[in-house]
């Protein structure tokens, strides 16, 4: 079957599934805001993009997303990840100070049912098209057609941004379901493989990777952001953006979106290190001091980023 034919079947499944997702979305602040009518995503893709198998269950689609698609998806990520004057998405806002929520990078994830409706529709359709392309060229991955993207993650990396080696927990990506990621902006070196057998692949703007099945527990890392051509990135964000789709829900132990998890909008699901612990104790609402790089950090963040408290004490003088 063609990607278009596969998509039409999936949309009928997604229509009923989305009703359940909306009904069970946790901690949603009311219905998602409406936006402009979603664009047709077929033109967001290159003509017949190849699917390269890096490992059984791990594929790479070089330049799969067209220039038009890249611009649309980067704009979507930027719009979704910022609310003026409020801690949200990629940004911690304290008075007039605005900082990325994770030092040299920023993370934002939420259930797609909580996003603006046109954003959710576009993301759903783009993921469906990616999976359709993969399944058409790799029939051994036919089971990936069952994926229902329910959580979208938007990461932003400055030139110094990195992501350490890790395996995605099942509460952020269901067992047996693929994880799909599109890359935009500056090139990045993506590492993968078990300790001592690491390999890497360069992800250019518009590239897509996906892993699942035998590689669902693939150990991976974002090793480096480099290059000089920012591609579709706006002038205010010279780095790299990734959008990741995950099929995960409350039945897998999914906790909450990053606004709550990372303490931008504290709640029951906020991690202890982001909870307010009083002046000078670290945590989201604790004292922050300015580091030599000009950013404000808590005591705990100073320890994590700079390896000790000497810098914390010096910043307080």
Coordinates of C-alpha atoms in Angstrom, one line a residue:
X1 CA 0.0 0.0 0.0
X2 CA 1.1 3.6 -0.6
X3 CA 1.9 6.0 2.2
X4 CA -1.3 7.9 1.4
X5 CA -3.3 4.7 1.6
X6 CA -1.8 3.8 4.9
X7 CA -2.4 7.3 6.3
X8 CA -6.1 7.2 5.4
X9 CA -6.5 3.9 7.3
X10 CA -4.6 5.3 10.3
X11 CA -6.6 8.5 10.4
X12 CA -9.8 6.5 10.9
X13 CA -8.1 4.7 13.8
X14 CA -6.7 8.0 15.2
X15 CA -10.0 9.7 15.2
X16 CA -11.5 7.3 17.7
X17 CA -8.2 7.0 19.6
X18 CA -7.9 10.8 20.0
X19 CA -11.3 10.9 21.7
X20 CA -10.0 8.6 24.4
X21 CA -6.8 10.5 24.6
X22 CA -8.6 13.8 25.2
X23 CA -10.9 12.3 27.7
X24 CA -8.1 10.8 29.8
X25 CA -5.5 13.6 29.4
X26 CA -4.0 14.3 32.8
X27 CA -3.7 17.7 34.3
X28 CA -4.9 19.4 31.1
X29 CA -5.8 23.1 31.8
X30 CA -9.1 23.0 29.9
X31 CA -9.6 22.3 26.2
X32 CA -6.7 23.1 23.9
X33 CA -6.8 26.5 22.3
X34 CA -7.9 26.7 18.7
X35 CA -5.6 27.9 16.0
X36 CA -5.6 28.3 12.2
X37 CA -6.6 25.4 10.0
X38 CA -3.8 22.9 9.7
X39 CA -1.7 22.7 6.5
X40 CA -1.6 19.7 4.2
X41 CA 1.5 17.9 5.3
X42 CA 2.2 15.9 2.2
X43 CA 4.2 18.7 0.8
X44 CA 6.3 18.8 4.0
X45 CA 8.2 15.7 2.7
X46 CA 10.9 15.2 0.0
X47 CA 9.9 13.1 -2.9
X48 CA 10.6 9.4 -2.1
X49 CA 13.0 9.9 0.8
X50 CA 15.2 6.9 1.3
X51 CA 15.1 4.8 4.5
X52 CA 18.5 3.6 5.7
X53 CA 18.8 0.8 8.2
X54 CA 21.5 1.6 10.8
X55 CA 20.6 -1.4 13.0
X56 CA 17.7 -3.9 12.8
X57 CA 14.9 -1.7 14.3
X58 CA 16.8 1.6 13.9
X59 CA 16.4 3.6 10.7
X60 CA 17.5 7.0 9.3
X61 CA 15.7 9.0 6.7
X62 CA 18.1 11.7 5.4
X63 CA 16.6 15.0 4.4
X64 CA 13.1 13.4 4.6
X65 CA 11.4 16.7 5.4
X66 CA 11.3 19.5 2.8
X67 CA 12.4 23.1 3.4
X68 CA 8.7 24.1 3.7
X69 CA 8.1 21.3 6.2
X70 CA 11.1 22.3 8.2
X71 CA 10.0 25.9 8.4
X72 CA 6.5 24.9 9.5
X73 CA 7.6 22.5 12.1
X74 CA 10.3 24.8 13.6
X75 CA 7.7 27.6 13.8
X76 CA 5.3 25.2 15.5
X77 CA 7.9 24.2 18.1
X78 CA 8.8 27.8 18.8
X79 CA 5.2 28.8 19.2
X80 CA 4.4 25.8 21.4
X81 CA 7.4 26.3 23.7
X82 CA 6.9 29.9 24.7
X83 CA 4.2 32.0 26.5
X84 CA 5.2 35.6 26.9
X85 CA 5.9 36.6 30.5
X86 CA 5.4 33.1 31.9
X87 CA 7.5 30.1 32.8
X88 CA 6.5 27.6 30.1
X89 CA 8.0 25.2 27.6
X90 CA 11.6 26.0 27.0
X91 CA 11.8 29.0 29.3
X92 CA 12.0 29.8 33.0
X93 CA 10.9 33.3 33.6
X94 CA 11.6 35.1 36.9
X95 CA 10.6 38.8 36.7
X96 CA 12.6 40.2 33.8
X97 CA 15.0 37.3 33.7
X98 CA 14.4 34.6 31.1
X99 CA 16.5 31.4 30.8
X100 CA 16.4 28.1 29.0
X101 CA 15.1 25.5 31.4
X102 CA 18.1 23.2 31.3
X103 CA 21.2 25.2 31.0
X104 CA 22.6 25.0 27.5
X105 CA 19.5 23.2 26.2
X106 CA 15.8 23.2 26.9
X107 CA 13.2 20.4 27.1
X108 CA 9.5 20.6 26.6
X109 CA 7.0 17.7 26.4
X110 CA 3.3 17.4 26.7
X111 CA 0.4 15.2 25.7
X112 CA -0.7 16.2 22.2
X113 CA -4.3 16.6 23.5
X114 CA -3.0 19.5 25.6
X115 CA -1.4 21.4 22.6
X116 CA -3.2 23.9 20.4
X117 CA -5.5 22.0 18.2
X118 CA -3.8 22.9 14.9
X119 CA -0.4 22.0 16.3
X120 CA -1.7 18.6 17.5
X121 CA -3.3 17.9 14.1
X122 CA -0.1 18.8 12.2
X123 CA 2.1 16.7 14.5
X124 CA -0.3 13.7 14.2
X125 CA -0.3 13.9 10.4
X126 CA 3.5 14.3 10.1
X127 CA 4.2 11.3 12.3
X128 CA 1.7 9.2 10.4
X129 CA 3.4 10.1 7.1
X130 CA 6.9 9.3 8.5
X131 CA 5.7 5.9 9.7
X132 CA 4.0 5.3 6.4
X133 CA 7.2 5.9 4.5
X134 CA 9.1 3.6 6.8
X135 CA 6.6 0.8 6.6
X136 CA 6.4 1.0 2.8
X137 CA 10.2 0.6 2.5
X138 CA 10.7 -1.7 5.5
X139 CA 7.9 -4.2 5.6
X140 CA 9.5 -6.0 8.5
X141 CA 8.6 -3.0 10.6
X142 CA 4.9 -3.3 9.8
X143 CA 4.0 -3.4 13.5
X144 CA 5.1 0.3 13.7
X145 CA 1.9 1.1 11.9
X146 CA 0.1 0.5 15.3
X147 CA 1.9 3.5 16.9
X148 CA -0.5 6.2 18.1
X149 CA 1.6 9.3 18.9
X150 CA 0.2 10.7 22.1
X151 CA 3.1 12.7 23.6
X152 CA 5.2 15.2 21.6
X153 CA 8.6 16.4 22.9
X154 CA 10.4 19.5 21.7
X155 CA 14.1 19.9 22.5
X156 CA 16.2 23.0 21.8
X157 CA 20.0 22.8 21.9
X158 CA 22.5 25.7 21.8
X159 CA 25.8 25.0 20.2
X160 CA 27.0 23.8 23.6
X161 CA 24.0 21.7 24.3
X162 CA 24.3 17.9 24.8
X163 CA 22.2 15.0 26.0
X164 CA 24.1 12.3 28.0
X165 CA 24.0 8.6 27.2
X166 CA 20.7 7.0 28.3
X167 CA 17.9 4.6 27.5
X168 CA 14.3 6.0 27.3
X169 CA 12.3 4.9 30.3
X170 CA 9.0 3.1 29.6
X171 CA 7.1 5.8 31.4
X172 CA 8.1 8.2 28.6
X173 CA 7.9 5.8 25.7
X174 CA 5.8 2.6 25.9
X175 CA 7.5 -0.8 25.6
X176 CA 7.4 -2.2 22.1
X177 CA 6.4 1.1 20.5
X178 CA 8.8 3.0 18.2
X179 CA 10.2 6.5 19.0
X180 CA 10.3 8.9 16.1
X181 CA 12.5 12.0 16.0
X182 CA 13.0 14.8 13.4
X183 CA 16.0 17.1 13.5
X184 CA 16.2 20.8 12.4
X185 CA 18.8 23.5 12.4
X186 CA 22.5 22.9 13.0
X187 CA 23.9 19.4 12.3
X188 CA 24.2 17.2 15.3
X189 CA 26.1 14.0 16.1
X190 CA 23.8 11.3 17.5
X191 CA 25.5 8.5 19.3
X192 CA 24.1 5.0 19.7
X193 CA 25.0 1.5 20.8
X194 CA 26.1 -0.3 24.0
X195 CA 29.0 0.9 26.1
X196 CA 32.3 0.1 24.4
X197 CA 30.6 -0.4 21.0
X198 CA 29.3 3.2 20.4
X199 CA 28.7 4.5 16.9
X200 CA 27.3 7.8 15.7
X201 CA 25.4 9.3 12.8
X202 CA 25.3 13.0 11.7
X203 CA 21.8 14.3 11.6
X204 CA 21.3 17.2 9.2
X205 CA 18.4 19.6 9.1
X206 CA 15.3 17.7 7.9
X207 CA 16.6 14.3 8.9
X208 CA 14.4 11.8 10.7
X209 CA 15.4 8.8 12.8
X210 CA 13.2 6.1 14.4
X211 CA 13.9 3.2 16.6
X212 CA 11.8 0.4 18.1
X213 CA 11.3 -3.3 18.2
X214 CA 14.7 -4.9 18.8
X215 CA 16.2 -1.4 19.4
X216 CA 13.4 0.0 21.6
X217 CA 16.0 0.1 24.5
X218 CA 18.7 1.6 22.3
X219 CA 21.3 3.4 24.3
X220 CA 21.8 6.8 22.7
X221 CA 23.1 10.4 23.3
X222 CA 23.3 13.8 21.6
X223 CA 27.1 14.2 21.4
X224 CA 27.6 17.4 19.6
X225 CA 25.9 20.3 17.8
X226 CA 28.2 21.9 15.2
X227 CA 28.3 23.7 11.8
X228 CA 27.4 27.2 10.7
X229 CA 24.2 26.9 8.6
X230 CA 21.2 27.2 10.9
X231 CA 18.7 26.1 8.2
X232 CA 15.2 27.1 9.1
X233 CA 15.9 28.3 12.6
X234 CA 14.8 31.8 13.5
X235 CA 17.6 34.4 14.1
X236 CA 16.8 34.4 17.9
X237 CA 17.6 30.6 18.2
X238 CA 20.8 29.6 16.6
X239 CA 21.1 26.0 17.4
X240 CA 19.2 22.7 16.9
X241 CA 15.6 21.7 17.5
X242 CA 14.2 18.2 17.6
X243 CA 10.6 17.0 17.7
X244 CA 10.0 13.5 19.1
X245 CA 6.8 11.5 18.9
X246 CA 6.0 8.9 21.6
X247 CA 3.2 6.5 22.1
X248 CA 2.8 6.5 25.9
X249 CA 0.1 7.2 28.4
X250 CA -1.1 6.9 32.0
X251 CA -1.2 3.1 31.7
X252 CA 2.6 3.1 31.2
X253 CA 3.2 5.4 34.2
X254 CA 3.5 8.6 32.2
X255 CA 3.8 11.2 35.0
X256 CA 2.9 14.7 33.5
X257 CA 4.2 17.3 31.1
X258 CA 7.5 19.1 31.5
X259 CA 5.9 22.3 32.7
X260 CA 5.0 20.5 35.9
X261 CA 7.8 17.9 35.9
X262 CA 10.6 20.5 35.7
X263 CA 8.9 22.9 38.1
X264 CA 8.1 25.7 35.7
X265 CA 4.5 25.4 36.9
X266 CA 4.9 23.3 40.1
X267 CA 2.5 20.6 41.0
X268 CA 2.3 17.1 42.4
X269 CA 4.4 15.6 39.6
X270 CA 7.3 18.1 40.0
X271 CA 10.6 16.4 40.6
X272 CA 12.1 17.0 44.1
X273 CA 15.1 18.9 42.7
X274 CA 12.8 21.5 41.1
X275 CA 10.6 22.0 44.2
X276 CA 11.1 25.1 46.3
X277 CA 13.2 24.3 49.4
X278 CA 13.8 27.8 50.8
X279 CA 16.4 30.4 50.1
X280 CA 19.8 29.1 49.1
X281 CA 18.7 25.4 49.1
X282 CA 18.2 25.0 45.4
X283 CA 15.0 24.0 43.7
X284 CA 12.7 25.9 41.4
X285 CA 11.7 28.7 43.7
X286 CA 15.0 28.8 45.7
X287 CA 17.7 31.4 45.4
X288 CA 19.5 31.8 42.1
X289 CA 22.9 33.3 41.5
X290 CA 24.4 34.5 38.2
X291 CA 27.2 32.2 36.8
X292 CA 30.1 33.5 34.7
X293 CA 28.2 32.6 31.6
X294 CA 25.5 35.2 32.6
X295 CA 22.8 32.6 33.4
X296 CA 21.0 32.3 36.7
X297 CA 21.2 28.9 38.5
X298 CA 20.1 27.4 41.8
X299 CA 22.7 25.9 44.2
X300 CA 21.9 22.4 43.0
X301 CA 22.4 23.5 39.4
X302 CA 25.8 25.1 40.2
X303 CA 26.9 21.7 41.7
X304 CA 25.6 19.9 38.6
X305 CA 27.0 22.2 35.9
X306 CA 30.3 23.4 37.6
X307 CA 31.2 20.4 39.8
X308 CA 31.1 22.1 43.2
X309 CA 30.0 25.0 45.4
X310 CA 33.1 27.2 45.0
X311 CA 31.4 29.0 42.1
X312 CA 28.1 29.2 44.0
X313 CA 29.9 31.0 46.9
X314 CA 31.8 33.3 44.6
X315 CA 28.6 34.2 42.8
X316 CA 27.1 35.3 46.1
X317 CA 29.9 37.7 46.9

